[in-house]
Coordinates of C-alpha atoms (C1' of nucleotides) in Angstrom, one line a residue:
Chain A
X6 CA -66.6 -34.2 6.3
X7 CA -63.4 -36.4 5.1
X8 CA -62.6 -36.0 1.8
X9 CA -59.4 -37.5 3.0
X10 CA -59.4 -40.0 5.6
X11 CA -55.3 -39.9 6.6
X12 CA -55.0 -36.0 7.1
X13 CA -54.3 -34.7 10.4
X14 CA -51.7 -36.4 12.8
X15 CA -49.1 -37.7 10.5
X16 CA -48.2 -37.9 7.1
X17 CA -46.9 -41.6 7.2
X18 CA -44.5 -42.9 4.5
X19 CA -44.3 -40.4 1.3
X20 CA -42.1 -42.2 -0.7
X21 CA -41.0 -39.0 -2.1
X22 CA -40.6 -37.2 1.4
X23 CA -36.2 -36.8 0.5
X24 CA -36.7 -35.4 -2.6
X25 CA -39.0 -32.9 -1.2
X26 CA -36.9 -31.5 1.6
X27 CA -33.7 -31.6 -0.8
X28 CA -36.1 -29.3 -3.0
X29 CA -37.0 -26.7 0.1
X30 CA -33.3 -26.6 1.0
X31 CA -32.2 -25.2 -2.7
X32 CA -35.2 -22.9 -2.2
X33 CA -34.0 -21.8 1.1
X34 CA -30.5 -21.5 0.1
X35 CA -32.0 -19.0 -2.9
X36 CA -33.9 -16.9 -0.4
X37 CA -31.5 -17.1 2.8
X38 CA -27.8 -18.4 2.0
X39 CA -26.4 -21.5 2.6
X40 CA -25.8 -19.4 6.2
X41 CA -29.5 -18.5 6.5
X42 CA -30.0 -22.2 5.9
X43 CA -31.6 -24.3 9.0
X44 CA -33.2 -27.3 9.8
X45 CA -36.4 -26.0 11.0
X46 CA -36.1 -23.1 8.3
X47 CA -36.5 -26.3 5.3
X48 CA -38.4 -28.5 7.6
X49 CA -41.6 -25.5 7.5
X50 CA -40.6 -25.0 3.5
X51 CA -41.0 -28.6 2.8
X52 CA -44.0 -29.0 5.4
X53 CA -42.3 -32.1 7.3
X54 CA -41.4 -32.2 11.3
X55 CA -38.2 -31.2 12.3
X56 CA -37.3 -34.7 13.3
X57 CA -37.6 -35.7 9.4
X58 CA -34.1 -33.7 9.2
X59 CA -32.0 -35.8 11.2
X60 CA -34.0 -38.8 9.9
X61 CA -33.7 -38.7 6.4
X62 CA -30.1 -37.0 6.7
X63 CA -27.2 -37.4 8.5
X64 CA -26.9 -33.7 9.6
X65 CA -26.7 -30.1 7.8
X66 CA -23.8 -30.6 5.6
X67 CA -25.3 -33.7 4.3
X68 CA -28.5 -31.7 3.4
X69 CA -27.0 -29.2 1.9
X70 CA -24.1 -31.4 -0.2
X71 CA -27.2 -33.0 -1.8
X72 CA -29.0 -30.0 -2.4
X73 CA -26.0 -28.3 -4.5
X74 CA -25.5 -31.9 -6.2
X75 CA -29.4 -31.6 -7.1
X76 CA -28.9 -27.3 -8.4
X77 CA -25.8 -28.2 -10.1
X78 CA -27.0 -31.3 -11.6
X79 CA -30.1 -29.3 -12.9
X80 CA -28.2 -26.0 -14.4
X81 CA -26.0 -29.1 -16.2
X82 CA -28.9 -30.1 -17.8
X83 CA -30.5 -26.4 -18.8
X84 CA -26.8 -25.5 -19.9
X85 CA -27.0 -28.4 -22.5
X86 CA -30.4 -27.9 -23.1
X87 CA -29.9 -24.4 -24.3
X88 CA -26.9 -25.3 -26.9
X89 CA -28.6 -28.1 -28.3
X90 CA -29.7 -26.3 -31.4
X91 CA -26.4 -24.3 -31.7
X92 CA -24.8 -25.3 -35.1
X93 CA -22.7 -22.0 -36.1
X94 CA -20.4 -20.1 -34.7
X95 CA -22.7 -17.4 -34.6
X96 CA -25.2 -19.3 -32.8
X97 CA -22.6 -20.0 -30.2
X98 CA -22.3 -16.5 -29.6
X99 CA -26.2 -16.0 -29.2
X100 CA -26.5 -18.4 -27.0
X101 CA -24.3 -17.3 -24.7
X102 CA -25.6 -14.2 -25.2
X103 CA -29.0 -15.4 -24.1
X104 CA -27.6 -17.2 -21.2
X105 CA -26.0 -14.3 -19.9
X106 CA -28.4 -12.2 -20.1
X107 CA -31.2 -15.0 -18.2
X108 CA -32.8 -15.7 -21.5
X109 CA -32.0 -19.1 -21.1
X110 CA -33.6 -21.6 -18.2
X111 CA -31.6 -20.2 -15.4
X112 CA -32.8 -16.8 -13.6
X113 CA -30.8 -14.8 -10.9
X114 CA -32.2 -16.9 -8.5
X115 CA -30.3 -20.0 -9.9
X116 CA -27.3 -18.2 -10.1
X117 CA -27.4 -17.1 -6.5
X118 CA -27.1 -20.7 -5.4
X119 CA -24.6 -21.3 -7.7
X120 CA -22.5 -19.1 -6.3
X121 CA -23.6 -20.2 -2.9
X122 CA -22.2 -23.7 -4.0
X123 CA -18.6 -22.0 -5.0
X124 CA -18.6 -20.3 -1.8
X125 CA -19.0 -23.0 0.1
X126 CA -16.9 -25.7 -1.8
X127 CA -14.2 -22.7 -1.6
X128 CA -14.3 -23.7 2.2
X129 CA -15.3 -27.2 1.7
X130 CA -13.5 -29.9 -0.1
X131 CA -15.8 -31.8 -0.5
X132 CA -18.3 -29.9 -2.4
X133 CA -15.2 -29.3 -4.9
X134 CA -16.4 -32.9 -6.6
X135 CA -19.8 -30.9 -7.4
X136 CA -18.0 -27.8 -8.8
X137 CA -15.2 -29.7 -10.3
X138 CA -18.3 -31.9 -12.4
X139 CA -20.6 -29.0 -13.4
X140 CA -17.4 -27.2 -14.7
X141 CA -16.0 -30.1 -17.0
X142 CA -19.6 -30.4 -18.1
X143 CA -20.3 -26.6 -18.9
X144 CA -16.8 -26.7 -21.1
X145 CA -17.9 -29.7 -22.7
X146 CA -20.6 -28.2 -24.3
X147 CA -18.7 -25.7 -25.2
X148 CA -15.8 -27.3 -26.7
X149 CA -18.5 -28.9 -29.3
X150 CA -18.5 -25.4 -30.9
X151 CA -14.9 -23.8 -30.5
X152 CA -11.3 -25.0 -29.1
X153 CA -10.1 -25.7 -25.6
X154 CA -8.6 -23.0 -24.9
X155 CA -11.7 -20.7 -26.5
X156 CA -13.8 -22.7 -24.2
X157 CA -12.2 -22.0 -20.6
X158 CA -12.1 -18.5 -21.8
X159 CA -15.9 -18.1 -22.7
X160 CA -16.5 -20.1 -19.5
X161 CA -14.9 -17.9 -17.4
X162 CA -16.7 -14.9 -19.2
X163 CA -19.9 -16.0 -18.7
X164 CA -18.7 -16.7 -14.8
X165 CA -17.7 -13.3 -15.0
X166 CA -20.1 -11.3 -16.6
X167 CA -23.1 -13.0 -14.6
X168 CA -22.1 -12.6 -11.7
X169 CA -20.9 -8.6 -12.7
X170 CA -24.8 -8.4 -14.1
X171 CA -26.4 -9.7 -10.9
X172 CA -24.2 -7.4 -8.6
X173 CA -24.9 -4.5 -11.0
X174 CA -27.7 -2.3 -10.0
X175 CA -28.0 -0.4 -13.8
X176 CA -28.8 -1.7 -17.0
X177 CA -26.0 -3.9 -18.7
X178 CA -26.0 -3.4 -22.5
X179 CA -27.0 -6.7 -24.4
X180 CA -25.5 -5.4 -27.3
X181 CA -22.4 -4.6 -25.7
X182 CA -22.1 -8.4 -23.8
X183 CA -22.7 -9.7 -27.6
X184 CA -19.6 -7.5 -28.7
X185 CA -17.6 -9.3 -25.9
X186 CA -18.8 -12.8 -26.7
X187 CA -18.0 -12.5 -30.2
X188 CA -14.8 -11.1 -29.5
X189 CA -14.0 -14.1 -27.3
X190 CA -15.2 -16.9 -29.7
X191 CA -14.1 -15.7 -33.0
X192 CA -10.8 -16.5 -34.1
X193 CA -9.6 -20.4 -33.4
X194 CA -6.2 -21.6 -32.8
X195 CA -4.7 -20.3 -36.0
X196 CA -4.0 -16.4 -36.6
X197 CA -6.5 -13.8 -36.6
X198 CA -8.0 -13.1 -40.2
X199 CA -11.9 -12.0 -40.0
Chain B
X14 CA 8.6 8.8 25.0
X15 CA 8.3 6.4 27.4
X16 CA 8.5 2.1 27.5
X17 CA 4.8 2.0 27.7
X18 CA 3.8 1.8 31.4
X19 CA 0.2 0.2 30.4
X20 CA 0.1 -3.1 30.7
X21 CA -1.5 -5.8 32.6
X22 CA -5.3 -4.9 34.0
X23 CA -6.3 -3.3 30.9
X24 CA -5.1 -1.6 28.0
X25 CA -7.0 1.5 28.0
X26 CA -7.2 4.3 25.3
X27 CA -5.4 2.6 22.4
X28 CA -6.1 5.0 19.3
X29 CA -5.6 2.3 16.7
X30 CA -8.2 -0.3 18.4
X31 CA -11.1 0.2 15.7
X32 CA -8.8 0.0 13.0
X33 CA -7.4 -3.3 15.0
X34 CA -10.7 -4.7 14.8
X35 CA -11.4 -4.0 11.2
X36 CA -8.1 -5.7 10.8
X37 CA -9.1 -8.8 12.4
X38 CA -12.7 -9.1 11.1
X39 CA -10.9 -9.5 7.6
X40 CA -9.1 -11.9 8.5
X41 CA -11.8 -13.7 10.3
X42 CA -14.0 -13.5 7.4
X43 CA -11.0 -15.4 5.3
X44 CA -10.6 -18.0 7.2
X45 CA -14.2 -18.5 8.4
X46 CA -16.9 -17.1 6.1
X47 CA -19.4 -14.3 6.7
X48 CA -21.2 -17.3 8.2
X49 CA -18.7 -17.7 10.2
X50 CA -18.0 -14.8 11.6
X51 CA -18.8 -13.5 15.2
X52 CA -18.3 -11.1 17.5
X53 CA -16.2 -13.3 19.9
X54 CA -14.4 -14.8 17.4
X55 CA -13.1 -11.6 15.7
X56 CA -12.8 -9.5 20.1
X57 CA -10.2 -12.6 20.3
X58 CA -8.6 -12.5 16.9
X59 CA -8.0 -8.7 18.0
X60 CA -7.4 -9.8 21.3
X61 CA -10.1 -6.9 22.4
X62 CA -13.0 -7.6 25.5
X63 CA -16.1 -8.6 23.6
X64 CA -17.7 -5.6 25.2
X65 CA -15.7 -3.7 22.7
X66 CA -17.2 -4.9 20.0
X67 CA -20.9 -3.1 20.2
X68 CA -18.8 -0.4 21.9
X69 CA -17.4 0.7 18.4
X70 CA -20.0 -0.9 16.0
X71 CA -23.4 -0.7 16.0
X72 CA -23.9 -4.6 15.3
X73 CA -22.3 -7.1 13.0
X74 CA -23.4 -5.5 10.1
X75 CA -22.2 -2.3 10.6
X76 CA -18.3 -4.2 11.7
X77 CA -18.6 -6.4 8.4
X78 CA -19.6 -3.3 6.4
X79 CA -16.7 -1.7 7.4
X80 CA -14.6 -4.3 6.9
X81 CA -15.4 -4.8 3.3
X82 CA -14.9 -1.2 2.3
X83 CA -11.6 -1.4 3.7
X84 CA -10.9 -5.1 1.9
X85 CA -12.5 -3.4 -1.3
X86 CA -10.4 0.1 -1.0
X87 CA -7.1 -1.9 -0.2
X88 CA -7.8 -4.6 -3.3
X89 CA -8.7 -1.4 -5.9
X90 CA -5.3 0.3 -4.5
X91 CA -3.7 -2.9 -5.2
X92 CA -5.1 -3.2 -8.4
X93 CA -3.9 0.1 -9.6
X94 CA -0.6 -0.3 -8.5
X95 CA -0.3 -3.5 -10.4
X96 CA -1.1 -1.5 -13.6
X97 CA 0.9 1.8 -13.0
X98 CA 3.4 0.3 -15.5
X99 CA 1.5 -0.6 -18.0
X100 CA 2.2 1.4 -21.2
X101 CA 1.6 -0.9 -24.3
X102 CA -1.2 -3.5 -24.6
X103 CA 1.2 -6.1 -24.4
X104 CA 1.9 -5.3 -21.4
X105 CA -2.1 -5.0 -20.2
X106 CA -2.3 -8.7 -21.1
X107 CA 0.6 -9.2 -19.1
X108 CA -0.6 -7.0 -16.3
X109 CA -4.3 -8.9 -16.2
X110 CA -2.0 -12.5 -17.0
X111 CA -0.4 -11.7 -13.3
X112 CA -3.2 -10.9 -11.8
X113 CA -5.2 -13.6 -12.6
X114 CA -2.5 -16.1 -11.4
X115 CA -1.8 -14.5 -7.9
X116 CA 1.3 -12.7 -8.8
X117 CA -0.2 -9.3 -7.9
X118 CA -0.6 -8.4 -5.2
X119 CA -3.9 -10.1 -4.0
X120 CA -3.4 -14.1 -2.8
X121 CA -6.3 -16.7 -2.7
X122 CA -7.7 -15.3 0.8
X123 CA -8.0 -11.7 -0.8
X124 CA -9.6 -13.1 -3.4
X125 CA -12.2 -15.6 -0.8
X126 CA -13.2 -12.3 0.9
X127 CA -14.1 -10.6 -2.2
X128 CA -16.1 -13.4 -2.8
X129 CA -17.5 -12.9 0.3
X130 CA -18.2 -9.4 -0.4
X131 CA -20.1 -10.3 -3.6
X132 CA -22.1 -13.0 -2.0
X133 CA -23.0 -10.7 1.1
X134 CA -24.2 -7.9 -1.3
X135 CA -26.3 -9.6 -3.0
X136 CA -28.6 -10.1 -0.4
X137 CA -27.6 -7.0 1.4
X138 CA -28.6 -3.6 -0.9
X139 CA -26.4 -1.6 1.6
X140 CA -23.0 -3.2 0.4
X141 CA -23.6 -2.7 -3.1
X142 CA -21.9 1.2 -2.8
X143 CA -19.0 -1.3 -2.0
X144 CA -19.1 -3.4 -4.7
X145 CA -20.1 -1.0 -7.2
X146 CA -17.5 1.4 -6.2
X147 CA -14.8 -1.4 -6.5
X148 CA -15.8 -2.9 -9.6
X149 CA -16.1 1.1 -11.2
X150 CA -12.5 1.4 -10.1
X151 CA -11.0 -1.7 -11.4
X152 CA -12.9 -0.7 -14.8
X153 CA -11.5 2.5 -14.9
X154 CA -7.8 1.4 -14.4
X155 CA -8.8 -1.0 -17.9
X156 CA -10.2 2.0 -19.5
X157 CA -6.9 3.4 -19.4
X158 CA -5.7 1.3 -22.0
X159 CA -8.7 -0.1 -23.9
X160 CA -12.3 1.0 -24.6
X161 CA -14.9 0.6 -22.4
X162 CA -16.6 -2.2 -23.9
X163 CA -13.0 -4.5 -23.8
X164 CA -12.6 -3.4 -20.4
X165 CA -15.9 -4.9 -19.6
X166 CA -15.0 -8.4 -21.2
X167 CA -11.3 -7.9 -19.7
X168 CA -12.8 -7.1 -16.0
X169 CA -15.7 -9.6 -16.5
X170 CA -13.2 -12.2 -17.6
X171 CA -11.0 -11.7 -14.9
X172 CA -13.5 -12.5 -12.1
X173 CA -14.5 -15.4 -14.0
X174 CA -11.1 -17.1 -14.5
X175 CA -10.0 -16.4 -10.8
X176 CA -12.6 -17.5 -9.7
X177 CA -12.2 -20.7 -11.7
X178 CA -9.1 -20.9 -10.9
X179 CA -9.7 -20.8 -7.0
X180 CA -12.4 -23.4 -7.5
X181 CA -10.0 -25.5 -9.7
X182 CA -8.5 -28.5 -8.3
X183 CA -6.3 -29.2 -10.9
X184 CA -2.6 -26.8 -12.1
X185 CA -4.1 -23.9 -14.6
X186 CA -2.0 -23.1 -18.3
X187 CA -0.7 -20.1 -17.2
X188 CA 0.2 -19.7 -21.4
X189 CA -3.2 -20.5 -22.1
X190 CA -4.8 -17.7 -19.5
X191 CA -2.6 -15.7 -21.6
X192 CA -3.7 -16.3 -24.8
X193 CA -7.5 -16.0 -23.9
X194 CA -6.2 -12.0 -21.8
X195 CA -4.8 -11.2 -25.1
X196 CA -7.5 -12.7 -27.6
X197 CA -10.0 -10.4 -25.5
X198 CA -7.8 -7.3 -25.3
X199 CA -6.8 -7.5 -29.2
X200 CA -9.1 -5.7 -31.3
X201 CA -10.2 -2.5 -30.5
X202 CA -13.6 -1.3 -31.6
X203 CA -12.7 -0.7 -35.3
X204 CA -12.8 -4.3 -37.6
X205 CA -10.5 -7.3 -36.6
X206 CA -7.0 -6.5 -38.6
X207 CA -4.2 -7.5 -36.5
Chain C
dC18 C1' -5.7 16.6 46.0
dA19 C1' -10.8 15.4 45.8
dT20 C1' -14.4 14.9 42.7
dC21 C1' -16.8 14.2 38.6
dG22 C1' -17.7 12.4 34.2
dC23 C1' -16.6 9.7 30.4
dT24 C1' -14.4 5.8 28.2
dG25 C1' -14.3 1.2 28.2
dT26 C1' -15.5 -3.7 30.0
dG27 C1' -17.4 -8.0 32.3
dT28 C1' -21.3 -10.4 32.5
dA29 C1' -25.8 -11.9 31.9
dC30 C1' -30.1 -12.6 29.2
dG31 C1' -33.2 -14.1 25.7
dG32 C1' -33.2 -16.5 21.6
dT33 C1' -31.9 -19.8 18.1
dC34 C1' -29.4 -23.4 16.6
dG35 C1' -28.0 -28.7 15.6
dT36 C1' -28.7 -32.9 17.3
dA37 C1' -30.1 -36.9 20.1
dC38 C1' -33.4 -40.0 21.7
dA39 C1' -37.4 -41.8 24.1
dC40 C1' -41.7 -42.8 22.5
dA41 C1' -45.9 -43.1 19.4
dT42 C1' -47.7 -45.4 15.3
dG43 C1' -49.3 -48.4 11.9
dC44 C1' -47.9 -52.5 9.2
dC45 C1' -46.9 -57.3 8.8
dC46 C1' -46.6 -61.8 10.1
dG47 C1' -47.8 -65.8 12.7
Chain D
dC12 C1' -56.8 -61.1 15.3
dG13 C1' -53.0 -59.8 18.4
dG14 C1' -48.4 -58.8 19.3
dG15 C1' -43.6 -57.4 17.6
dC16 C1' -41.0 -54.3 15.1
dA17 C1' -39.4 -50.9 11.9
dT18 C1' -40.5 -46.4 10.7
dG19 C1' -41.1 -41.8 11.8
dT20 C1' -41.7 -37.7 15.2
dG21 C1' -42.1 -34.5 19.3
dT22 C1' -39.4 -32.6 22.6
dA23 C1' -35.6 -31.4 25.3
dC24 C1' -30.7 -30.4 26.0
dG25 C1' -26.3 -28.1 25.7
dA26 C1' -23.9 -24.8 23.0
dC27 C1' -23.3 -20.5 21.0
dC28 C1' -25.0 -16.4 19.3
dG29 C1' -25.9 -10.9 19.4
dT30 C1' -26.7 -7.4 22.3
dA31 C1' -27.6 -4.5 26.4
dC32 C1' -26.3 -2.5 30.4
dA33 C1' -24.6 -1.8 35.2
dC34 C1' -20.4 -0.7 36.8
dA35 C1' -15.2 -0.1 37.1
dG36 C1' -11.3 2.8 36.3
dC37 C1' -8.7 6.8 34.7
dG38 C1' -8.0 11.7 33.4
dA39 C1' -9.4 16.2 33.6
dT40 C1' -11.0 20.0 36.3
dG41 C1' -11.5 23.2 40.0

DNA sequence: CATCGCTGTGTACGGTCGTACACATGCCCG
DNA sequence: CGGGCATGTGTACGACCGTACACAGCGATG
């Protein structure tokens, strides 16, 4: 019976056929590493012939430039996403709370190919466009809430402490990562005071 | 002793050799990646027969296992020194100031093969000892001078801020990494004052 | 000094990779 | 309705990898 009449020798013309295999490489990248990371490894996770890799891009480092443009692109978007409602200072601090801890759209999974992406665009210059962008955005949003200088030091906590959480095999306090936070946003430019 | 008769067909029984090869994976793995990194490539940084290589390691794990715990030992030893110093809290923010902007003694390469390190143990369990070790150690040398809970901020800052710094295209305020070192090492657990 | 045994090495094998490219396929136009 | 052509794919090639292993060379021993 053919529910489907195209089904079984080729899958002619998705439209959507990039989008799909930049999507299997990010997964891949998650589960293997951008060194794990083959053409026939995403060509069986996106369900497309091997030729399809060389087709639809022009080799490996093409595949896996858009793929970290996609990731990066997408954390952008849940980073703002989760500070949209932040009004307060304290709210500023929750949040980053939250994100720290994966309370926000972004699991340990996400991280692991961001820092995949660093990796890589440490070796890479040409990732560093991708890096350099996510980074402006990320302070951006922050420097909404707090100063400049506030900002690339909450940034770099949350760099920090994220990637100190995933390595770390016990339990990290959530009270104690709230401490820090609000250590780090309270005062502004002028002198301390509480 | 004498001028060293052994030289040409093949230089048999050198003591030093695994220490050689440890030596030389590092510096393979700086320049190259973990990816990158090969049994060939690191027999001819050494300048050691390949046959060598599963003569004194078990596999590649087993020579990039070893050649993180040394990278890790030699950074914590670093680390240490780089605080032995330090007597006031000024000086901690100075201390942790230096550090972050390469004037320790750990460059941008030690600091790519920590990376490394981080990355490779998040997939791989067996590192963690490594990591874990190395980031208990480099706590430790903060809880010297602060509680526990600003030495977490201070150490989780640090990674963060290196690494941004690494990943930064662009000259970093070293006044303003200052500022945010001493904002997070100011207040100890009683209330703000200052 | 002859022999034995162990330390150390050259080489080869099976496997996987990226990539190119000849060819099949279905659409469109005349 | 039939042929041309752009789109997409199966396959094969050369390179490089980790690893095993038969063997070479030296030092100790009797």
């Amino acid at each position: 019976m053919t529910a489907e009449p195209l089904d079984r020798p080729a899958r002619r013309h998705d439209p959507e056929r990039r989008q799909r295999i930049v999507e299997a490489a990010i997964g891949v990248i998650a589960e293997h590493g951008v060194a794990g990371t083959t053409h026939r490894l995403v060509a069986a996770a996106a369900d497309v012939p091997l030729g399809s890799m060389t087709y639809h891009f022009t080799g490996l480092d093409d595949l896996l430039a858009q793929a970290f443009a996609v990731h990066a692109e997408r954390m952008a978007v849940t980073y703002e996403a989760h500070f949209a409602d932040v009004r307060s200072r304290d709210d500023v601090v929750e949040a980053v709370t939250d994100l720290v801890h994966g309370h926000a759209g972004a699991d340990d999974r996400d991280w692991a190919v961001s820092y995949e992406l660093y990796l890589a665009a440490l070796r890479d210059p040409a990732l560093r466009t991708v890096t350099e962008t996510w980074m402006r955005r990320s302070r951006s949003v922050l420097e909404q809430f707090v100063d400049a200088t506030t900002a690339r030091g909450v940034d770099g906590l949350i760099e920090g402490l994220v990637m100190h959480k995933v390595l770390s095999t016990g339990p990290v306090s959530r009270a104690e990562t709230h401490e820090i936070i609000a250590r780090a946003v309270r005062p502004t430019t002028e002198g301390a005071a509480q």
